[in-house]
């Protein structure tokens, strides 16, 4: 099992995890409610992160559009975050890219809607005032 | 606590290597038939690993720079999410320290059940490794004791005892350091 992970330590022995434990610990500790982490939990979280990275990459590739070109792109990842229930928690940091022109159009539509709402609000307020 | 936002980033080089491992290991590891046709060529005589990997990217897939940094960010978020879930389990158990079973429960909660088996294997491997290390250091200590005993045969008994105590203290410190790392 140990040599399922490539990467070797100083002695040339296969290592269990490749990601730096210290960095994972920093990330874990940045969560305010966490007080202390046992070493086994740290190793497991690190290992889980490696599995996650591979799973996210392969999942996005398989469900992505770049199979003919043999490419994995950002949009494959953001699609995964949007469409897969399991990867839903990534939606905020992997937002879908849209063209600036499209965004401006969306913004304008939104503003128009808001104005309409405001108009109707005004209207109803006016009615109330009248009655 | 992290002082700078970049402290929460994972090293890109390692992330890239891990992704590539998923790419290049298709020959070494088998997808247990789940990959549906994408299964890599299986090398005879090599041990087949349990479903550590569920599917592999075929060789030579190009991963854009943007995609790589996105995966890296996703990994950081995954750690936070997992920590938070695991912490909930620890709190339910009225424990302050996150332990291995909290992390495993968190994986199930997060719908990453598929990670549980490989993680349990990793945990066993880690425990074996730690046990091996401990035995090795005990063996070393025994050897050292024999050596010092032989050297200090002519010295008084009291001195020997003092030294033993010192050595014990040293060892305790070493153990603490190991945990910190």
PDB file of N, CA and C in Angstrom, chain A residues 1 3-4 6 16 18-20 23-30 33-41 43-45 47-58 61-62 70-74 77 86 89-90 93-94 97, chain B residues 1 6-11 14 17-19 21 29 38 49 52-53 55 57-59 61-64 66-67 70 73-74 77-81 83 87 96-100 103 111-112 114-115 119 121-122 126-127 179 181:
ATOM      1  N   UNK A   1       0.841  -1.209   0.000  1.00  0.00           N
ATOM      2  CA  UNK A   1       0.000   0.000   0.000  1.00  0.00           C
ATOM      3  C   UNK A   1       0.863   1.239   0.000  1.00  0.00           C
ATOM      4  N   UNK A   3       3.671   1.886  -1.193  1.00  0.00           N
ATOM      5  CA  UNK A   3       4.265   2.312  -2.460  1.00  0.00           C
ATOM      6  C   UNK A   3       3.222   2.623  -3.525  1.00  0.00           C
ATOM      7  N   UNK A   4       1.980   2.665  -3.124  1.00  0.00           N
ATOM      8  CA  UNK A   4       0.955   3.140  -4.054  1.00  0.00           C
ATOM      9  C   UNK A   4       1.146   4.620  -4.326  1.00  0.00           C
ATOM     10  N   UNK A   6       3.766   7.494  -5.107  1.00  0.00           N
ATOM     11  CA  UNK A   6       5.149   7.729  -5.527  1.00  0.00           C
ATOM     12  C   UNK A   6       5.745   8.841  -4.680  1.00  0.00           C
ATOM     13  N   UNK A  16       4.275   7.682   2.334  1.00  0.00           N
ATOM     14  CA  UNK A  16       2.834   7.469   2.399  1.00  0.00           C
ATOM     15  C   UNK A  16       2.070   8.605   1.728  1.00  0.00           C
ATOM     16  N   UNK A  18       2.398  12.609  -0.314  1.00  0.00           N
ATOM     17  CA  UNK A  18       3.301  13.506  -1.033  1.00  0.00           C
ATOM     18  C   UNK A  18       3.152  14.954  -0.595  1.00  0.00           C
ATOM     19  N   UNK A  19       1.944  15.334  -0.230  1.00  0.00           N
ATOM     20  CA  UNK A  19       1.724  16.732   0.160  1.00  0.00           C
ATOM     21  C   UNK A  19       2.374  17.004   1.515  1.00  0.00           C
ATOM     22  N   UNK A  20       2.827  18.234   1.720  1.00  0.00           N
ATOM     23  CA  UNK A  20       3.482  18.545   2.996  1.00  0.00           C
ATOM     24  C   UNK A  20       2.503  18.557   4.162  1.00  0.00           C
ATOM     25  N   UNK A  23       1.861  21.988   5.877  1.00  0.00           N
ATOM     26  CA  UNK A  23       0.972  22.930   5.198  1.00  0.00           C
ATOM     27  C   UNK A  23      -0.493  22.537   5.427  1.00  0.00           C
ATOM     28  N   UNK A  24      -0.753  21.242   5.355  1.00  0.00           N
ATOM     29  CA  UNK A  24      -2.119  20.767   5.593  1.00  0.00           C
ATOM     30  C   UNK A  24      -2.535  21.133   7.020  1.00  0.00           C
ATOM     31  N   UNK A  25      -1.577  21.000   7.938  1.00  0.00           N
ATOM     32  CA  UNK A  25      -1.897  21.342   9.328  1.00  0.00           C
ATOM     33  C   UNK A  25      -2.254  22.821   9.465  1.00  0.00           C
ATOM     34  N   UNK A  26      -1.488  23.674   8.753  1.00  0.00           N
ATOM     35  CA  UNK A  26      -1.767  25.116   8.798  1.00  0.00           C
ATOM     36  C   UNK A  26      -3.184  25.392   8.296  1.00  0.00           C
ATOM     37  N   UNK A  27      -3.541  24.727   7.192  1.00  0.00           N
ATOM     38  CA  UNK A  27      -4.880  24.947   6.629  1.00  0.00           C
ATOM     39  C   UNK A  27      -5.948  24.467   7.619  1.00  0.00           C
ATOM     40  N   UNK A  28      -5.712  23.307   8.209  1.00  0.00           N
ATOM     41  CA  UNK A  28      -6.695  22.764   9.157  1.00  0.00           C
ATOM     42  C   UNK A  28      -6.848  23.690  10.365  1.00  0.00           C
ATOM     43  N   UNK A  29      -5.697  24.186  10.819  1.00  0.00           N
ATOM     44  CA  UNK A  29      -5.721  25.037  12.014  1.00  0.00           C
ATOM     45  C   UNK A  29      -6.319  26.409  11.733  1.00  0.00           C
ATOM     46  N   UNK A  30      -6.382  26.789  10.452  1.00  0.00           N
ATOM     47  CA  UNK A  30      -6.935  28.101  10.130  1.00  0.00           C
ATOM     48  C   UNK A  30      -8.434  28.120  10.385  1.00  0.00           C
ATOM     49  N   UNK A  33     -12.635  26.894  14.889  1.00  0.00           N
ATOM     50  CA  UNK A  33     -13.201  26.036  15.937  1.00  0.00           C
ATOM     51  C   UNK A  33     -12.323  24.822  16.251  1.00  0.00           C
ATOM     52  N   UNK A  34     -11.295  24.606  15.424  1.00  0.00           N
ATOM     53  CA  UNK A  34     -10.445  23.434  15.632  1.00  0.00           C
ATOM     54  C   UNK A  34      -9.365  23.741  16.657  1.00  0.00           C
ATOM     55  N   UNK A  35      -9.287  22.919  17.697  1.00  0.00           N
ATOM     56  CA  UNK A  35      -8.268  23.196  18.713  1.00  0.00           C
ATOM     57  C   UNK A  35      -7.016  22.365  18.497  1.00  0.00           C
ATOM     58  N   UNK A  36      -7.170  21.049  18.390  1.00  0.00           N
ATOM     59  CA  UNK A  36      -5.968  20.262  18.131  1.00  0.00           C
ATOM     60  C   UNK A  36      -6.262  19.062  17.251  1.00  0.00           C
ATOM     61  N   UNK A  37      -5.246  18.641  16.555  1.00  0.00           N
ATOM     62  CA  UNK A  37      -5.398  17.584  15.560  1.00  0.00           C
ATOM     63  C   UNK A  37      -4.400  16.481  15.864  1.00  0.00           C
ATOM     64  N   UNK A  38      -4.892  15.288  15.915  1.00  0.00           N
ATOM     65  CA  UNK A  38      -3.991  14.184  16.168  1.00  0.00           C
ATOM     66  C   UNK A  38      -3.248  13.807  14.891  1.00  0.00           C
ATOM     67  N   UNK A  39      -2.052  13.272  15.064  1.00  0.00           N
ATOM     68  CA  UNK A  39      -1.166  13.038  13.914  1.00  0.00           C
ATOM     69  C   UNK A  39      -1.811  12.113  12.882  1.00  0.00           C
ATOM     70  N   UNK A  40      -2.547  11.114  13.366  1.00  0.00           N
ATOM     71  CA  UNK A  40      -3.206  10.195  12.434  1.00  0.00           C
ATOM     72  C   UNK A  40      -4.258  10.920  11.606  1.00  0.00           C
ATOM     73  N   UNK A  41      -4.990  11.825  12.276  1.00  0.00           N
ATOM     74  CA  UNK A  41      -6.011  12.582  11.561  1.00  0.00           C
ATOM     75  C   UNK A  41      -5.362  13.466  10.502  1.00  0.00           C
ATOM     76  N   UNK A  43      -2.476  12.886   8.912  1.00  0.00           N
ATOM     77  CA  UNK A  43      -2.013  12.045   7.809  1.00  0.00           C
ATOM     78  C   UNK A  43      -3.199  11.629   6.941  1.00  0.00           C
ATOM     79  N   UNK A  44      -4.308  11.274   7.585  1.00  0.00           N
ATOM     80  CA  UNK A  44      -5.487  10.855   6.823  1.00  0.00           C
ATOM     81  C   UNK A  44      -6.049  11.999   5.985  1.00  0.00           C
ATOM     82  N   UNK A  45      -6.106  13.181   6.562  1.00  0.00           N
ATOM     83  CA  UNK A  45      -6.628  14.312   5.804  1.00  0.00           C
ATOM     84  C   UNK A  45      -5.731  14.605   4.601  1.00  0.00           C
ATOM     85  N   UNK A  47      -3.817  12.461   3.023  1.00  0.00           N
ATOM     86  CA  UNK A  47      -4.038  11.395   2.053  1.00  0.00           C
ATOM     87  C   UNK A  47      -5.366  11.614   1.320  1.00  0.00           C
ATOM     88  N   UNK A  48      -6.382  11.998   2.078  1.00  0.00           N
ATOM     89  CA  UNK A  48      -7.694  12.239   1.469  1.00  0.00           C
ATOM     90  C   UNK A  48      -7.606  13.361   0.444  1.00  0.00           C
ATOM     91  N   UNK A  49      -6.804  14.380   0.749  1.00  0.00           N
ATOM     92  CA  UNK A  49      -6.664  15.498  -0.178  1.00  0.00           C
ATOM     93  C   UNK A  49      -6.028  15.031  -1.485  1.00  0.00           C
ATOM     94  N   UNK A  50      -5.068  14.135  -1.371  1.00  0.00           N
ATOM     95  CA  UNK A  50      -4.443  13.611  -2.587  1.00  0.00           C
ATOM     96  C   UNK A  50      -5.447  12.808  -3.416  1.00  0.00           C
ATOM     97  N   UNK A  51      -6.233  11.982  -2.742  1.00  0.00           N
ATOM     98  CA  UNK A  51      -7.262  11.221  -3.453  1.00  0.00           C
ATOM     99  C   UNK A  51      -8.252  12.170  -4.105  1.00  0.00           C
ATOM    100  N   UNK A  52      -8.570  13.226  -3.372  1.00  0.00           N
ATOM    101  CA  UNK A  52      -9.538  14.203  -3.879  1.00  0.00           C
ATOM    102  C   UNK A  52      -9.019  14.874  -5.148  1.00  0.00           C
ATOM    103  N   UNK A  53      -7.756  15.278  -5.125  1.00  0.00           N
ATOM    104  CA  UNK A  53      -7.158  15.942  -6.293  1.00  0.00           C
ATOM    105  C   UNK A  53      -7.252  15.026  -7.511  1.00  0.00           C
ATOM    106  N   UNK A  54      -6.922  13.751  -7.311  1.00  0.00           N
ATOM    107  CA  UNK A  54      -6.960  12.820  -8.435  1.00  0.00           C
ATOM    108  C   UNK A  54      -8.391  12.567  -8.902  1.00  0.00           C
ATOM    109  N   UNK A  55      -9.287  12.477  -7.930  1.00  0.00           N
ATOM    110  CA  UNK A  55     -10.684  12.200  -8.273  1.00  0.00           C
ATOM    111  C   UNK A  55     -11.290  13.381  -9.026  1.00  0.00           C
ATOM    112  N   UNK A  56     -11.016  14.586  -8.528  1.00  0.00           N
ATOM    113  CA  UNK A  56     -11.545  15.785  -9.192  1.00  0.00           C
ATOM    114  C   UNK A  56     -11.029  15.870 -10.624  1.00  0.00           C
ATOM    115  N   UNK A  57      -9.734  15.597 -10.807  1.00  0.00           N
ATOM    116  CA  UNK A  57      -9.139  15.692 -12.144  1.00  0.00           C
ATOM    117  C   UNK A  57      -9.736  14.644 -13.086  1.00  0.00           C
ATOM    118  N   UNK A  58      -9.800  13.387 -12.615  1.00  0.00           N
ATOM    119  CA  UNK A  58     -10.285  12.342 -13.510  1.00  0.00           C
ATOM    120  C   UNK A  58     -11.783  12.492 -13.781  1.00  0.00           C
ATOM    121  N   UNK A  61     -12.334  15.278 -16.207  1.00  0.00           N
ATOM    122  CA  UNK A  61     -11.877  14.892 -17.547  1.00  0.00           C
ATOM    123  C   UNK A  61     -12.900  13.988 -18.221  1.00  0.00           C
ATOM    124  N   UNK A  62     -13.388  13.022 -17.466  1.00  0.00           N
ATOM    125  CA  UNK A  62     -14.331  12.062 -18.047  1.00  0.00           C
ATOM    126  C   UNK A  62     -15.641  12.726 -18.436  1.00  0.00           C
ATOM    127  N   UNK A  70      -7.560  15.647 -25.752  1.00  0.00           N
ATOM    128  CA  UNK A  70      -6.746  15.195 -24.622  1.00  0.00           C
ATOM    129  C   UNK A  70      -6.368  16.377 -23.730  1.00  0.00           C
ATOM    130  N   UNK A  71      -7.365  17.123 -23.326  1.00  0.00           N
ATOM    131  CA  UNK A  71      -7.071  18.299 -22.507  1.00  0.00           C
ATOM    132  C   UNK A  71      -8.063  18.415 -21.361  1.00  0.00           C
ATOM    133  N   UNK A  72      -7.560  18.877 -20.253  1.00  0.00           N
ATOM    134  CA  UNK A  72      -8.417  19.175 -19.105  1.00  0.00           C
ATOM    135  C   UNK A  72      -8.358  20.681 -18.880  1.00  0.00           C
ATOM    136  N   UNK A  73      -9.508  21.321 -18.948  1.00  0.00           N
ATOM    137  CA  UNK A  73      -9.507  22.784 -18.867  1.00  0.00           C
ATOM    138  C   UNK A  73     -10.272  23.263 -17.636  1.00  0.00           C
ATOM    139  N   UNK A  74     -10.151  24.560 -17.404  1.00  0.00           N
ATOM    140  CA  UNK A  74     -10.843  25.157 -16.267  1.00  0.00           C
ATOM    141  C   UNK A  74     -12.347  24.938 -16.365  1.00  0.00           C
ATOM    142  N   UNK A  77     -13.619  21.809 -15.015  1.00  0.00           N
ATOM    143  CA  UNK A  77     -13.677  21.797 -13.550  1.00  0.00           C
ATOM    144  C   UNK A  77     -14.887  22.561 -13.029  1.00  0.00           C
ATOM    145  N   UNK A  86     -21.633  15.962  -5.396  1.00  0.00           N
ATOM    146  CA  UNK A  86     -20.493  15.761  -4.493  1.00  0.00           C
ATOM    147  C   UNK A  86     -19.532  16.951  -4.511  1.00  0.00           C
ATOM    148  N   UNK A  89     -19.649  21.818  -3.249  1.00  0.00           N
ATOM    149  CA  UNK A  89     -19.006  22.765  -2.327  1.00  0.00           C
ATOM    150  C   UNK A  89     -17.902  23.574  -2.987  1.00  0.00           C
ATOM    151  N   UNK A  90     -17.534  23.204  -4.221  1.00  0.00           N
ATOM    152  CA  UNK A  90     -16.491  23.948  -4.924  1.00  0.00           C
ATOM    153  C   UNK A  90     -17.057  25.072  -5.792  1.00  0.00           C
ATOM    154  N   UNK A  93     -15.590  28.632  -5.434  1.00  0.00           N
ATOM    155  CA  UNK A  93     -14.228  28.948  -5.849  1.00  0.00           C
ATOM    156  C   UNK A  93     -13.934  28.516  -7.278  1.00  0.00           C
ATOM    157  N   UNK A  94     -14.853  27.788  -7.903  1.00  0.00           N
ATOM    158  CA  UNK A  94     -14.691  27.450  -9.313  1.00  0.00           C
ATOM    159  C   UNK A  94     -15.889  27.990 -10.090  1.00  0.00           C
ATOM    160  N   UNK A  97     -17.052  30.664 -16.017  1.00  0.00           N
ATOM    161  CA  UNK A  97     -16.591  31.876 -16.698  1.00  0.00           C
ATOM    162  C   UNK A  97     -17.647  32.312 -17.691  1.00  0.00           C
TER     163      UNK A  97
ATOM    164  N   UNK B   1      -2.031  29.387  13.307  1.00  0.00           N
ATOM    165  CA  UNK B   1      -2.880  30.201  12.433  1.00  0.00           C
ATOM    166  C   UNK B   1      -2.092  30.686  11.214  1.00  0.00           C
ATOM    167  N   UNK B   6      -1.440  33.289   1.289  1.00  0.00           N
ATOM    168  CA  UNK B   6      -0.745  32.265   0.488  1.00  0.00           C
ATOM    169  C   UNK B   6      -0.312  31.081   1.349  1.00  0.00           C
ATOM    170  N   UNK B   7      -0.368  31.253   2.678  1.00  0.00           N
ATOM    171  CA  UNK B   7      -0.061  30.118   3.552  1.00  0.00           C
ATOM    172  C   UNK B   7      -1.072  28.996   3.365  1.00  0.00           C
ATOM    173  N   UNK B   8      -2.211  29.327   2.829  1.00  0.00           N
ATOM    174  CA  UNK B   8      -3.257  28.322   2.670  1.00  0.00           C
ATOM    175  C   UNK B   8      -3.197  27.636   1.310  1.00  0.00           C
ATOM    176  N   UNK B   9      -2.220  28.027   0.499  1.00  0.00           N
ATOM    177  CA  UNK B   9      -2.080  27.358  -0.793  1.00  0.00           C
ATOM    178  C   UNK B   9      -1.232  26.108  -0.642  1.00  0.00           C
ATOM    179  N   UNK B  10      -1.514  25.156  -1.482  1.00  0.00           N
ATOM    180  CA  UNK B  10      -0.684  23.955  -1.493  1.00  0.00           C
ATOM    181  C   UNK B  10       0.340  24.102  -2.609  1.00  0.00           C
ATOM    182  N   UNK B  11       1.496  23.477  -2.444  1.00  0.00           N
ATOM    183  CA  UNK B  11       2.538  23.620  -3.469  1.00  0.00           C
ATOM    184  C   UNK B  11       2.082  23.086  -4.814  1.00  0.00           C
ATOM    185  N   UNK B  14       3.689  19.831  -6.288  1.00  0.00           N
ATOM    186  CA  UNK B  14       3.223  18.539  -5.757  1.00  0.00           C
ATOM    187  C   UNK B  14       1.850  18.209  -6.314  1.00  0.00           C
ATOM    188  N   UNK B  17       2.181  16.914  -9.661  1.00  0.00           N
ATOM    189  CA  UNK B  17       2.705  15.560  -9.676  1.00  0.00           C
ATOM    190  C   UNK B  17       1.609  14.554  -9.316  1.00  0.00           C
ATOM    191  N   UNK B  18       0.778  14.937  -8.352  1.00  0.00           N
ATOM    192  CA  UNK B  18      -0.288  14.023  -7.946  1.00  0.00           C
ATOM    193  C   UNK B  18      -1.270  13.797  -9.092  1.00  0.00           C
ATOM    194  N   UNK B  19      -1.588  14.888  -9.803  1.00  0.00           N
ATOM    195  CA  UNK B  19      -2.503  14.727 -10.939  1.00  0.00           C
ATOM    196  C   UNK B  19      -1.844  13.844 -11.993  1.00  0.00           C
ATOM    197  N   UNK B  21       0.356  11.650 -11.557  1.00  0.00           N
ATOM    198  CA  UNK B  21       0.405  10.276 -11.075  1.00  0.00           C
ATOM    199  C   UNK B  21      -0.866   9.551 -11.483  1.00  0.00           C
ATOM    200  N   UNK B  29      -1.757   0.713 -11.819  1.00  0.00           N
ATOM    201  CA  UNK B  29      -2.937   0.445 -11.002  1.00  0.00           C
ATOM    202  C   UNK B  29      -4.133   0.162 -11.880  1.00  0.00           C
ATOM    203  N   UNK B  38     -11.567   2.540 -20.034  1.00  0.00           N
ATOM    204  CA  UNK B  38     -10.378   3.367 -19.885  1.00  0.00           C
ATOM    205  C   UNK B  38      -9.308   2.654 -19.074  1.00  0.00           C
ATOM    206  N   UNK B  49      -3.314  -2.930  -6.800  1.00  0.00           N
ATOM    207  CA  UNK B  49      -3.717  -2.180  -5.614  1.00  0.00           C
ATOM    208  C   UNK B  49      -5.219  -2.123  -5.523  1.00  0.00           C
ATOM    209  N   UNK B  52      -7.499   2.317  -4.912  1.00  0.00           N
ATOM    210  CA  UNK B  52      -6.964   3.615  -4.512  1.00  0.00           C
ATOM    211  C   UNK B  52      -7.414   4.649  -5.529  1.00  0.00           C
ATOM    212  N   UNK B  53      -7.316   4.246  -6.762  1.00  0.00           N
ATOM    213  CA  UNK B  53      -7.781   5.128  -7.821  1.00  0.00           C
ATOM    214  C   UNK B  53      -8.967   4.481  -8.494  1.00  0.00           C
ATOM    215  N   UNK B  55     -10.449   5.737 -11.273  1.00  0.00           N
ATOM    216  CA  UNK B  55     -10.404   5.924 -12.706  1.00  0.00           C
ATOM    217  C   UNK B  55      -9.121   6.674 -12.981  1.00  0.00           C
ATOM    218  N   UNK B  57      -6.751   9.087 -15.778  1.00  0.00           N
ATOM    219  CA  UNK B  57      -6.665   9.843 -17.012  1.00  0.00           C
ATOM    220  C   UNK B  57      -5.751   9.060 -17.943  1.00  0.00           C
ATOM    221  N   UNK B  58      -6.085   9.036 -19.229  1.00  0.00           N
ATOM    222  CA  UNK B  58      -5.150   8.379 -20.142  1.00  0.00           C
ATOM    223  C   UNK B  58      -3.836   9.160 -20.206  1.00  0.00           C
ATOM    224  N   UNK B  59      -2.806   8.514 -20.692  1.00  0.00           N
ATOM    225  CA  UNK B  59      -1.494   9.163 -20.764  1.00  0.00           C
ATOM    226  C   UNK B  59      -1.543  10.414 -21.640  1.00  0.00           C
ATOM    227  N   UNK B  61      -2.492  13.536 -21.131  1.00  0.00           N
ATOM    228  CA  UNK B  61      -3.543  14.552 -21.094  1.00  0.00           C
ATOM    229  C   UNK B  61      -2.929  15.879 -20.692  1.00  0.00           C
ATOM    230  N   UNK B  62      -3.291  16.901 -21.430  1.00  0.00           N
ATOM    231  CA  UNK B  62      -2.745  18.222 -21.147  1.00  0.00           C
ATOM    232  C   UNK B  62      -3.655  18.955 -20.164  1.00  0.00           C
ATOM    233  N   UNK B  63      -3.073  19.380 -19.054  1.00  0.00           N
ATOM    234  CA  UNK B  63      -3.868  20.093 -18.054  1.00  0.00           C
ATOM    235  C   UNK B  63      -3.445  21.553 -18.059  1.00  0.00           C
ATOM    236  N   UNK B  64      -4.366  22.422 -18.377  1.00  0.00           N
ATOM    237  CA  UNK B  64      -4.005  23.833 -18.504  1.00  0.00           C
ATOM    238  C   UNK B  64      -3.558  24.384 -17.157  1.00  0.00           C
ATOM    239  N   UNK B  66      -4.350  27.079 -15.765  1.00  0.00           N
ATOM    240  CA  UNK B  66      -5.507  27.575 -15.030  1.00  0.00           C
ATOM    241  C   UNK B  66      -6.212  26.433 -14.290  1.00  0.00           C
ATOM    242  N   UNK B  67      -6.325  25.300 -14.985  1.00  0.00           N
ATOM    243  CA  UNK B  67      -6.990  24.144 -14.370  1.00  0.00           C
ATOM    244  C   UNK B  67      -6.190  23.645 -13.178  1.00  0.00           C
ATOM    245  N   UNK B  70      -6.655  25.899 -10.287  1.00  0.00           N
ATOM    246  CA  UNK B  70      -8.014  25.715  -9.770  1.00  0.00           C
ATOM    247  C   UNK B  70      -8.101  24.454  -8.916  1.00  0.00           C
ATOM    248  N   UNK B  73      -6.561  25.162  -5.553  1.00  0.00           N
ATOM    249  CA  UNK B  73      -7.473  25.907  -4.666  1.00  0.00           C
ATOM    250  C   UNK B  73      -8.559  24.986  -4.130  1.00  0.00           C
ATOM    251  N   UNK B  74      -9.068  24.144  -5.040  1.00  0.00           N
ATOM    252  CA  UNK B  74     -10.118  23.212  -4.625  1.00  0.00           C
ATOM    253  C   UNK B  74      -9.609  22.308  -3.514  1.00  0.00           C
ATOM    254  N   UNK B  77      -9.733  24.075  -0.209  1.00  0.00           N
ATOM    255  CA  UNK B  77     -11.107  24.146   0.276  1.00  0.00           C
ATOM    256  C   UNK B  77     -11.563  22.783   0.792  1.00  0.00           C
ATOM    257  N   UNK B  78     -11.123  21.745   0.094  1.00  0.00           N
ATOM    258  CA  UNK B  78     -11.463  20.386   0.532  1.00  0.00           C
ATOM    259  C   UNK B  78     -10.940  20.133   1.948  1.00  0.00           C
ATOM    260  N   UNK B  79      -9.705  20.563   2.208  1.00  0.00           N
ATOM    261  CA  UNK B  79      -9.121  20.360   3.538  1.00  0.00           C
ATOM    262  C   UNK B  79      -9.974  21.069   4.594  1.00  0.00           C
ATOM    263  N   UNK B  80     -10.359  22.310   4.297  1.00  0.00           N
ATOM    264  CA  UNK B  80     -11.164  23.066   5.259  1.00  0.00           C
ATOM    265  C   UNK B  80     -12.516  22.409   5.496  1.00  0.00           C
ATOM    266  N   UNK B  81     -13.123  21.976   4.407  1.00  0.00           N
ATOM    267  CA  UNK B  81     -14.427  21.334   4.489  1.00  0.00           C
ATOM    268  C   UNK B  81     -14.326  20.044   5.317  1.00  0.00           C
ATOM    269  N   UNK B  83     -12.032  19.269   7.470  1.00  0.00           N
ATOM    270  CA  UNK B  83     -11.704  19.592   8.859  1.00  0.00           C
ATOM    271  C   UNK B  83     -12.952  19.986   9.626  1.00  0.00           C
ATOM    272  N   UNK B  87     -14.479  17.971  12.620  1.00  0.00           N
ATOM    273  CA  UNK B  87     -14.591  18.664  13.903  1.00  0.00           C
ATOM    274  C   UNK B  87     -15.992  18.514  14.500  1.00  0.00           C
ATOM    275  N   UNK B  96     -11.792  17.165  22.110  1.00  0.00           N
ATOM    276  CA  UNK B  96     -11.219  18.400  21.591  1.00  0.00           C
ATOM    277  C   UNK B  96     -10.265  18.137  20.437  1.00  0.00           C
ATOM    278  N   UNK B  97      -9.741  16.932  20.398  1.00  0.00           N
ATOM    279  CA  UNK B  97      -8.740  16.612  19.384  1.00  0.00           C
ATOM    280  C   UNK B  97      -9.365  15.784  18.270  1.00  0.00           C
ATOM    281  N   UNK B  98      -9.117  16.231  17.029  1.00  0.00           N
ATOM    282  CA  UNK B  98      -9.591  15.468  15.882  1.00  0.00           C
ATOM    283  C   UNK B  98      -8.808  14.168  15.793  1.00  0.00           C
ATOM    284  N   UNK B  99      -9.493  13.066  15.586  1.00  0.00           N
ATOM    285  CA  UNK B  99      -8.755  11.819  15.394  1.00  0.00           C
ATOM    286  C   UNK B  99      -9.129  11.152  14.072  1.00  0.00           C
ATOM    287  N   UNK B 100      -8.484  10.003  13.825  1.00  0.00           N
ATOM    288  CA  UNK B 100      -8.629   9.349  12.529  1.00  0.00           C
ATOM    289  C   UNK B 100     -10.084   8.997  12.221  1.00  0.00           C
ATOM    290  N   UNK B 103     -12.076  11.847  10.830  1.00  0.00           N
ATOM    291  CA  UNK B 103     -11.801  12.133   9.417  1.00  0.00           C
ATOM    292  C   UNK B 103     -12.533  11.127   8.532  1.00  0.00           C
ATOM    293  N   UNK B 111     -19.881  12.559   1.275  1.00  0.00           N
ATOM    294  CA  UNK B 111     -20.153  11.724   0.099  1.00  0.00           C
ATOM    295  C   UNK B 111     -18.882  11.343  -0.646  1.00  0.00           C
ATOM    296  N   UNK B 112     -17.798  11.203   0.091  1.00  0.00           N
ATOM    297  CA  UNK B 112     -16.590  10.655  -0.491  1.00  0.00           C
ATOM    298  C   UNK B 112     -16.330   9.266   0.099  1.00  0.00           C
ATOM    299  N   UNK B 114     -16.007   6.607  -1.291  1.00  0.00           N
ATOM    300  CA  UNK B 114     -15.021   5.867  -2.055  1.00  0.00           C
ATOM    301  C   UNK B 114     -13.601   6.059  -1.515  1.00  0.00           C
ATOM    302  N   UNK B 115     -13.392   7.107  -0.727  1.00  0.00           N
ATOM    303  CA  UNK B 115     -12.053   7.326  -0.162  1.00  0.00           C
ATOM    304  C   UNK B 115     -11.824   6.482   1.092  1.00  0.00           C
ATOM    305  N   UNK B 119      -8.263   5.055   2.490  1.00  0.00           N
ATOM    306  CA  UNK B 119      -7.775   5.784   3.658  1.00  0.00           C
ATOM    307  C   UNK B 119      -7.491   4.836   4.817  1.00  0.00           C
ATOM    308  N   UNK B 121      -6.602   1.805   4.536  1.00  0.00           N
ATOM    309  CA  UNK B 121      -5.349   1.130   4.196  1.00  0.00           C
ATOM    310  C   UNK B 121      -4.156   2.022   4.508  1.00  0.00           C
ATOM    311  N   UNK B 122      -4.296   3.295   4.156  1.00  0.00           N
ATOM    312  CA  UNK B 122      -3.200   4.231   4.419  1.00  0.00           C
ATOM    313  C   UNK B 122      -2.948   4.340   5.914  1.00  0.00           C
ATOM    314  N   UNK B 126       0.384   3.550   7.841  1.00  0.00           N
ATOM    315  CA  UNK B 126       1.013   4.562   8.695  1.00  0.00           C
ATOM    316  C   UNK B 126       1.301   3.990  10.083  1.00  0.00           C
ATOM    317  N   UNK B 127       0.330   3.234  10.616  1.00  0.00           N
ATOM    318  CA  UNK B 127       0.531   2.657  11.945  1.00  0.00           C
ATOM    319  C   UNK B 127       1.677   1.655  11.947  1.00  0.00           C
ATOM    320  N   UNK B 179       5.806  14.399  17.046  1.00  0.00           N
ATOM    321  CA  UNK B 179       4.379  14.698  16.945  1.00  0.00           C
ATOM    322  C   UNK B 179       4.172  16.063  16.299  1.00  0.00           C
ATOM    323  N   UNK B 181       5.962  17.512  14.111  1.00  0.00           N
ATOM    324  CA  UNK B 181       6.320  17.634  12.695  1.00  0.00           C
ATOM    325  C   UNK B 181       5.192  17.228  11.762  1.00  0.00           C
TER     326      UNK B 181
END
